Coordinates of C-alpha atoms in Angstrom, one line a residue:
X1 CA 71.4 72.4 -23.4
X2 CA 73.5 75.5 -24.0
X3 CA 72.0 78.0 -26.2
X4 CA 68.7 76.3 -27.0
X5 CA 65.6 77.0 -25.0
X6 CA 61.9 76.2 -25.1
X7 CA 59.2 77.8 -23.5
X8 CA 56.1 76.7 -21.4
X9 CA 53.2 75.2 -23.2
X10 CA 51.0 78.5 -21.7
X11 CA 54.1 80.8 -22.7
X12 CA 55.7 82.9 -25.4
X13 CA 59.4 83.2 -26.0
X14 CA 60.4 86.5 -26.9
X15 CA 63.7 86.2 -28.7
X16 CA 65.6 89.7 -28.9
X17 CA 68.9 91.2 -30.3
X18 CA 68.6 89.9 -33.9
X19 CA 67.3 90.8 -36.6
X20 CA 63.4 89.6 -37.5
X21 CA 61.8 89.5 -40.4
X22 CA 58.7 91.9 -41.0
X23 CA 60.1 94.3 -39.1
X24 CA 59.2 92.7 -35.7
X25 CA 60.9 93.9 -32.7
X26 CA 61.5 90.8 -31.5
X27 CA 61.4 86.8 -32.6
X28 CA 58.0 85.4 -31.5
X29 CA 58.7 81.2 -30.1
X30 CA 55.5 79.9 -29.2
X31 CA 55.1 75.6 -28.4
X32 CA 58.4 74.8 -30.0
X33 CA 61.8 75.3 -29.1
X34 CA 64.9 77.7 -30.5
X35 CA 68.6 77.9 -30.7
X36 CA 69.0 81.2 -29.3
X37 CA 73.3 82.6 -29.1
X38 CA 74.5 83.4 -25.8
X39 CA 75.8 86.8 -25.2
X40 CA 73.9 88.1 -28.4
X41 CA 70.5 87.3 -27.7
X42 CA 68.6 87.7 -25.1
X43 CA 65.3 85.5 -24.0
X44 CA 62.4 86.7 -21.9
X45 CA 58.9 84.8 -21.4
X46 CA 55.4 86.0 -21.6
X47 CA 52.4 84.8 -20.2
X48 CA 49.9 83.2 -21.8
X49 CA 47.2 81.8 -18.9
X50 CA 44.1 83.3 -18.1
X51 CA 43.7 86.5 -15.4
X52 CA 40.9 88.0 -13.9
X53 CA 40.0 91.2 -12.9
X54 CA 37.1 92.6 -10.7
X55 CA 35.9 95.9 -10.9
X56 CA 33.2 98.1 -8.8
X57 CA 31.9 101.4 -9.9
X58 CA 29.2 103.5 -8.4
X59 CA 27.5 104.8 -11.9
X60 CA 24.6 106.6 -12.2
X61 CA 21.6 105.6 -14.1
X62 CA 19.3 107.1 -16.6
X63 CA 17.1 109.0 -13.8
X64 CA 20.2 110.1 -12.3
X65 CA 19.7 106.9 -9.6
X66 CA 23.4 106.0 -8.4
X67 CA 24.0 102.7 -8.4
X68 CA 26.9 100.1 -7.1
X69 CA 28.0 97.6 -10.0
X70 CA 30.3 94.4 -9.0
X71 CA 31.6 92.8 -12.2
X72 CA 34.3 90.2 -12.6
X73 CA 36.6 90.1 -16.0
X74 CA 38.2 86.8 -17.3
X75 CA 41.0 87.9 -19.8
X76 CA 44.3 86.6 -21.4
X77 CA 46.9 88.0 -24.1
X78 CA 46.0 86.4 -26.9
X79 CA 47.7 83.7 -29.3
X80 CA 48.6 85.6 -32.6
X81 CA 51.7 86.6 -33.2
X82 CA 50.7 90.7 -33.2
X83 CA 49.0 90.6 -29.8
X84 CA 51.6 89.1 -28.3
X85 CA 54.0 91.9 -29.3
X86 CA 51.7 94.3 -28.2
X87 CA 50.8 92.9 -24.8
X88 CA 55.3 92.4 -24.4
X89 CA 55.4 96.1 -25.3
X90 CA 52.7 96.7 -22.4
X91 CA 52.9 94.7 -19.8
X92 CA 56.3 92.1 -19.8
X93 CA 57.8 93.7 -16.7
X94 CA 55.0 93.4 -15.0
X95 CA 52.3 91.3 -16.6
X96 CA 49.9 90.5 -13.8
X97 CA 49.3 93.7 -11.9
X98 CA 49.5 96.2 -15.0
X99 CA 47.3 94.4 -17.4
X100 CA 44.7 93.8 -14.6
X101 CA 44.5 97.4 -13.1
X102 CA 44.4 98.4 -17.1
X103 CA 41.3 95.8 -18.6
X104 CA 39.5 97.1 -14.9
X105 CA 39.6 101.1 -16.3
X106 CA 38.3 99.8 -19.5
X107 CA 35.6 98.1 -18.6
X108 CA 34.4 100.6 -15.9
X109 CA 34.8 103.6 -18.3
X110 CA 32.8 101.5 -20.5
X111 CA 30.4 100.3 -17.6
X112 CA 29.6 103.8 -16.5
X113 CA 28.9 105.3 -20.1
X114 CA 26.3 102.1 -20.7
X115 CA 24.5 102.6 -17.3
X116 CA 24.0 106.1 -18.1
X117 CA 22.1 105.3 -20.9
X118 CA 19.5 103.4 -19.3
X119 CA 17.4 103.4 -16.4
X120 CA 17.3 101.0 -13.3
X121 CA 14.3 99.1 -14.4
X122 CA 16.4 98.5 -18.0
X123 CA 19.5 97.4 -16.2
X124 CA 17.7 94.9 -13.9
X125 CA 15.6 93.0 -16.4
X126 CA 18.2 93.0 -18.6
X127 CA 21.5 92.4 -17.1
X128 CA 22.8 90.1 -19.6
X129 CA 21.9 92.6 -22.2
X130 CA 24.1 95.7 -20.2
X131 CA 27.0 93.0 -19.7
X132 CA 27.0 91.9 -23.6
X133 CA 27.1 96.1 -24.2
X134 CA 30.0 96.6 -22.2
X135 CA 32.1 93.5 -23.7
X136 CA 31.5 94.4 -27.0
X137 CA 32.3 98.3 -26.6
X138 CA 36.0 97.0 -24.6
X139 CA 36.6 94.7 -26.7
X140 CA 38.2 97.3 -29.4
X141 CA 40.4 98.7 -26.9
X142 CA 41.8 95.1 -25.3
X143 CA 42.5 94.1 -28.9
X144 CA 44.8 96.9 -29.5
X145 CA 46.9 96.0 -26.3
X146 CA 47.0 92.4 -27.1
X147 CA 44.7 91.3 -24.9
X148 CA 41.6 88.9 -25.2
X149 CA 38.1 88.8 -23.1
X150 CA 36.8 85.2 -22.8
X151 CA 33.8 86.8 -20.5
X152 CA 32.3 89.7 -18.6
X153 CA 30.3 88.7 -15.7
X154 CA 28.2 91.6 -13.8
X155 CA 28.0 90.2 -10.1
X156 CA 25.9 92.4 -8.1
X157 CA 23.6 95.8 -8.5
X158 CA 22.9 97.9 -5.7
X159 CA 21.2 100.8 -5.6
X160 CA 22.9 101.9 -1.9
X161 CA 20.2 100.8 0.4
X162 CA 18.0 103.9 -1.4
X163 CA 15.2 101.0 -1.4
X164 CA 14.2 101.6 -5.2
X165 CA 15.1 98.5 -6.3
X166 CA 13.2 97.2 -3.4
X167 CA 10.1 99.3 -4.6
X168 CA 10.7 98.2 -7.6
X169 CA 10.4 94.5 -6.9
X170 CA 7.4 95.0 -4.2
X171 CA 4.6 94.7 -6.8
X172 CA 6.5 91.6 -8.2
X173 CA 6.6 90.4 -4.7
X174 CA 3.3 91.4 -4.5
X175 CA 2.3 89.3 -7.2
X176 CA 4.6 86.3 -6.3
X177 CA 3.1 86.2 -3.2
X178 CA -0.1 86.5 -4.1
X179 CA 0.4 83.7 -6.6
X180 CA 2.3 81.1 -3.8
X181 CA -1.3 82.0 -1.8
X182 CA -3.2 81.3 -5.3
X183 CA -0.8 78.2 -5.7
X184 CA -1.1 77.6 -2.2
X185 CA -4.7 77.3 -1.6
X186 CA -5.2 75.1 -4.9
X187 CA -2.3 72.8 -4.1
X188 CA -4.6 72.5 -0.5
X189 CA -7.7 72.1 -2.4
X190 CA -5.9 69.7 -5.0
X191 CA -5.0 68.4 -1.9
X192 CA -8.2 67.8 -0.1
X193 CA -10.2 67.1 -3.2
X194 CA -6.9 64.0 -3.5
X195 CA -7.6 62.9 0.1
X196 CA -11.7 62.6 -0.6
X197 CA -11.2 61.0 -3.8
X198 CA -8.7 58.5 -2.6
X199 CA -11.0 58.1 0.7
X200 CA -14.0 57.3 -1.4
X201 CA -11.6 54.8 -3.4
X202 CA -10.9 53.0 0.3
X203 CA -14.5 53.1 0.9
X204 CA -15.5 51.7 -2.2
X205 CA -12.6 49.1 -2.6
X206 CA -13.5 48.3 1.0
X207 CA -17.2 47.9 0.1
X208 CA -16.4 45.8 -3.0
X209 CA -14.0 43.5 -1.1
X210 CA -17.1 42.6 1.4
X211 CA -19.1 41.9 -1.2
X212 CA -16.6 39.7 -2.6
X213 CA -15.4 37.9 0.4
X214 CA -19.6 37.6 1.1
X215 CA -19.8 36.2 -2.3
X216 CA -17.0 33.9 -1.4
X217 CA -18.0 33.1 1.6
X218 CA -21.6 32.1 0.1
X219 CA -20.4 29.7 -2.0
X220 CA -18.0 28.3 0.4
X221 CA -21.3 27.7 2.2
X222 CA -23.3 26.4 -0.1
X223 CA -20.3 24.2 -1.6
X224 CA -20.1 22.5 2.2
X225 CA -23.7 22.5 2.3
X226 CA -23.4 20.2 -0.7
X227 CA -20.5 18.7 0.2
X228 CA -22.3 18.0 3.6
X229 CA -25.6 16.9 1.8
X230 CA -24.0 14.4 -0.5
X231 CA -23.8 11.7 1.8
X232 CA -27.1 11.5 3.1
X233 CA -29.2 12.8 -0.6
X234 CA -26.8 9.6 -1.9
X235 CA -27.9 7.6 0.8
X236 CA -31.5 8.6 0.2
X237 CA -31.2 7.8 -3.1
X238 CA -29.6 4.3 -2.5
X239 CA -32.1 3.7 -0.3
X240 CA -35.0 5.3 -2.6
X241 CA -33.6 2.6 -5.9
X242 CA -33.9 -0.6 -2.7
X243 CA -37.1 0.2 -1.7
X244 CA -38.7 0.7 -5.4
X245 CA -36.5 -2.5 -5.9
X246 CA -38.3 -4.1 -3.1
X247 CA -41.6 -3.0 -3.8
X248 CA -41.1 -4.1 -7.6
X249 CA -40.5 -7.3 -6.2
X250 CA -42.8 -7.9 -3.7
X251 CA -45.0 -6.7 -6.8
X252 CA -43.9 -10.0 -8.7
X253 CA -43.9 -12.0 -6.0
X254 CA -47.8 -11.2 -5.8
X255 CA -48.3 -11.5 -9.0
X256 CA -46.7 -15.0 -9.0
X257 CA -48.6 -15.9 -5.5
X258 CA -51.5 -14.9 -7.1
X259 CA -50.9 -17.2 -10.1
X260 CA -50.3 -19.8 -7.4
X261 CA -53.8 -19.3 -5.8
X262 CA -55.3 -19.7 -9.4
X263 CA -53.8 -22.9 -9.8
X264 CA -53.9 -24.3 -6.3
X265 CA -57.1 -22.9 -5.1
X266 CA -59.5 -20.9 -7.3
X267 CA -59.2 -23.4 -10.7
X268 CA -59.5 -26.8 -8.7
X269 CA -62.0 -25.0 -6.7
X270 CA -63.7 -23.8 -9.6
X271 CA -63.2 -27.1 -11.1
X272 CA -64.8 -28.9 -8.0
X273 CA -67.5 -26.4 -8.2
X274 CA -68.1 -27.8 -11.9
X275 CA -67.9 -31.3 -10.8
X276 CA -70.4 -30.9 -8.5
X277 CA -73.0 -29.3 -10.8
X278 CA -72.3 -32.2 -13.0
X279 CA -73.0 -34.7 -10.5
X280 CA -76.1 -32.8 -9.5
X281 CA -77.4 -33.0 -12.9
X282 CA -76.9 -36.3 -13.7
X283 CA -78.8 -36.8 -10.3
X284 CA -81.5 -35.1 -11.6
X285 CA -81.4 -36.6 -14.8
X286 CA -81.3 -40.4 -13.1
X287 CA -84.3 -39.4 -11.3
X288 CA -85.9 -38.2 -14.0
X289 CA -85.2 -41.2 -15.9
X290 CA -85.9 -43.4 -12.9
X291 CA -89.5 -42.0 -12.7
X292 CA -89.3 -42.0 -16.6
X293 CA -88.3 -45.7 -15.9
X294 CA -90.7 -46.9 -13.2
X295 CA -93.9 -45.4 -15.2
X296 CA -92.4 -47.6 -18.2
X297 CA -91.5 -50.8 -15.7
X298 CA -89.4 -51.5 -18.8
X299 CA -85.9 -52.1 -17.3
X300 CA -84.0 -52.7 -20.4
X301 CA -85.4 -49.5 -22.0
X302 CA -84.4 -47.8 -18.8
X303 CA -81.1 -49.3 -19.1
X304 CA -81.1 -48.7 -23.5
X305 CA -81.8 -44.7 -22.2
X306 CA -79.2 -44.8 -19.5
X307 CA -76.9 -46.2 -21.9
X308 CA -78.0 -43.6 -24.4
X309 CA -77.8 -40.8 -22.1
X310 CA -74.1 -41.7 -20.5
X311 CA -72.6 -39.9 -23.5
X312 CA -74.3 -37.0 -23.2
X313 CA -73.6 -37.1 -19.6
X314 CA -70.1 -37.5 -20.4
X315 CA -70.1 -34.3 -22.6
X316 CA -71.9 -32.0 -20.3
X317 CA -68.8 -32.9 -17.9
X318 CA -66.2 -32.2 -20.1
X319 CA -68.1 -29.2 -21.3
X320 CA -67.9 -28.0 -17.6
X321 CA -64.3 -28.9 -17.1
X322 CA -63.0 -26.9 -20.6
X323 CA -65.1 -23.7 -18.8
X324 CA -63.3 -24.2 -15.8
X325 CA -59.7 -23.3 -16.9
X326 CA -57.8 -25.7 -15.7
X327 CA -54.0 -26.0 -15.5
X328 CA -52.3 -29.0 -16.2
X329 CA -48.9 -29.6 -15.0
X330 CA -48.0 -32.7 -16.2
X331 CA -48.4 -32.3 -20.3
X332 CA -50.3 -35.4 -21.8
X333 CA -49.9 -37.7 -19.1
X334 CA -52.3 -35.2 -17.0
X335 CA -54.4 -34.8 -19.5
X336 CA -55.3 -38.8 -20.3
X337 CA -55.6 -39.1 -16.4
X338 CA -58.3 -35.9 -16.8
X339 CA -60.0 -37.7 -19.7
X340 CA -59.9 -41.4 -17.4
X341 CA -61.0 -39.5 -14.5
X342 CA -64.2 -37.7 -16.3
X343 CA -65.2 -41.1 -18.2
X344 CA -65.2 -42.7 -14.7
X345 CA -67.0 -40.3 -13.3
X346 CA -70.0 -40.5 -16.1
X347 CA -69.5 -45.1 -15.4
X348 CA -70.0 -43.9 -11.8
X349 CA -72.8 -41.9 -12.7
X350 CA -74.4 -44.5 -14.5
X351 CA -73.9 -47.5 -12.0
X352 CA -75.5 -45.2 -9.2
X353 CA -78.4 -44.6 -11.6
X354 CA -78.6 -48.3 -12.3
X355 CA -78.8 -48.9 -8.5
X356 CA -81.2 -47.0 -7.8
X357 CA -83.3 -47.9 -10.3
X358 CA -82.9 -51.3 -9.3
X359 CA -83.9 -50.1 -6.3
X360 CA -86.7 -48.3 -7.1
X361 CA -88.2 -51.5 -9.4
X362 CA -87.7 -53.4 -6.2
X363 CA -89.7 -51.3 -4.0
X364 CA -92.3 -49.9 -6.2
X365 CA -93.8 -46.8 -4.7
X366 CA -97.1 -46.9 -2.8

């Protein structure tokens, strides 16, 4: 639009032609814009970016040591409305190239004065320290030409290939190489004493998992072993519980054979035994009552003492029988035929007697 103008957001209108308050020499537009009057005003622009400027000065030192200092200077005119002026005063026809050859002779007037004031080992130790020196002794003189320092960087030191700050560094050196050696040989050692150390953990992990697969291995063994044993220890066993089972009964069956013999054999054997001595001593009782008899040639006393004698004869026979331990296996029926039988045998006893009595009477003895 005709007559209004507005400048760059990293630029300063400089308004000229009217009258400005405060006695300015020139209106100051900065981020806005202004209705300016053609043909009776007249606009011109000023910078506000960042420049830079590089500098290098041979100075010499303390001990009179020359020595070549690169630095680099970031700059800019600064915002406030007095700087500005100043720095349009300065610089506005051309801003670049004269404010950069002009912050460079500051700062290397400035640069030479500090170096002089210290020596080399000063200046290389504490380079931050000579850079803060020279920005804060510029700083005066860029503020009264409008201009501002962001920073002051000192590049490079060089002493001209004099070697002193060579000689100067050699005992560091020295020392920093003796310290890699020192470093070095314990990192190696660090290094070997590691590689044992984690050896000895391979032999031992190694040694422990042999015992362990041995221990394994054992009772894999012995559980196979046991596995392999079961059948034929249960078999054993089985055969162990038949044969005490066997035994046990062939035991009874003994026992009961035996009390079969008893019955069968030894008590009617025993009982026939009994009978026997029965019979033999009623035979030797009839003969003792036949000679008893025949000296009497009374035959019905001989029968009276026969017919006395036939219960007693009786009795001795039972008596024999009840020591013979029978068994009777048909209850009370067995045991009248028992009673029959013993009361025939004593009738038997005594008709033989009677016989031979007879006999005897018939035949007297020479």
């Amino acid at each position: 639009m005709l007559g209004y103008h507005v400048p760059d957001p990293d630029e300063a209108m400089l308004v000229s032609g009217a009258k400005v308050k405060d006695d300015a020499p020139f209106r100051v537009v900065i981020g806005r814009g202004a209705w300016v009057m053609p043909f009776f005003r007249k606009v011109r622009y000023l910078s506000l970016a960042m420049f830079e400027a590089e500098i290098g000065e041979r100075c010499v030192t303390k001990q009179a040591i020359q020595l070549d200092v690169r630095a680099v200077i970031a700059f800019k005119v600064a915002n406030d409305t007095v700087s500005i002026v100043n720095a349009a005063q300065r610089f506005l026809s051309e801003q670049e190239r004269e404010m950069s050859v002009l912050t460079g002779r500051i700062f290397s007037g400035h640069l030479r004065s500090i170096v002089g004031s210290m020596t080399v080992e000063e200046i290389i130790r504490e380079r931050q320290k000579l850079a803060d020196e020279v920005l804060v002794a510029s700083k005066v003189e860029m503020s009264n030409i409008g201009l501002w320092v962001d920073s002051f960087q000192i590049q490079s030191i060089d002493d001209g290939n004099l070697g002193y700050i060579t000689a100067l560094a050699a005992p560091h050196n020295a020392a920093v190489q003796r310290d890699a050696k020192i470093a070095q040989a314990a990192a190696a050692q660090l290094a070997a004493e590691a590689e044992q150390e984690s050896v000895r953990k391979q032999a031992e992990y190694t040694r422990q998992t042999a015992i362990l697969r041995a221990q394994y291995q054992r009772d894999i063994d012995s559980a196979n072993a046991q596995a392999a044993q079961a059948g034929p220890l249960a078999q054993a066993v089985a055969l162990q519980e038949v044969l005490t089972a066997q035994a046990e009964q062939a035991r009874k069956q003994a026992e009961l054979r035996e009390q079969q013999l008893q019955a069968e054999v030894v008590k009617p054997a025993v009982a026939e035994a009994e009978r026997v001595r029965i019979l033999a001593e009623a035979e030797a009782d009839r003969t003792r009552i036949q000679a008893e008899a025949a000296a009497s040639n009374n035959r019905i006393a001989l029968d009276q003492l026969l017919i006395e004698q036939l219960p007693e004869i009786v009795r001795q026979a039972a008596t024999g029988l009840s020591n013979a331990n029978l068994t009777v296996l048909n209850g009370p029926d067995g045991v009248s035929e028992l009673v029959n039988g013993m009361v025939g045998q004593g009738l038997t006893v005594f008709n033989s007697l009677q016989k031979a009595l007879s006999s005897n009477n018939d035949h007297p003895a020479d």
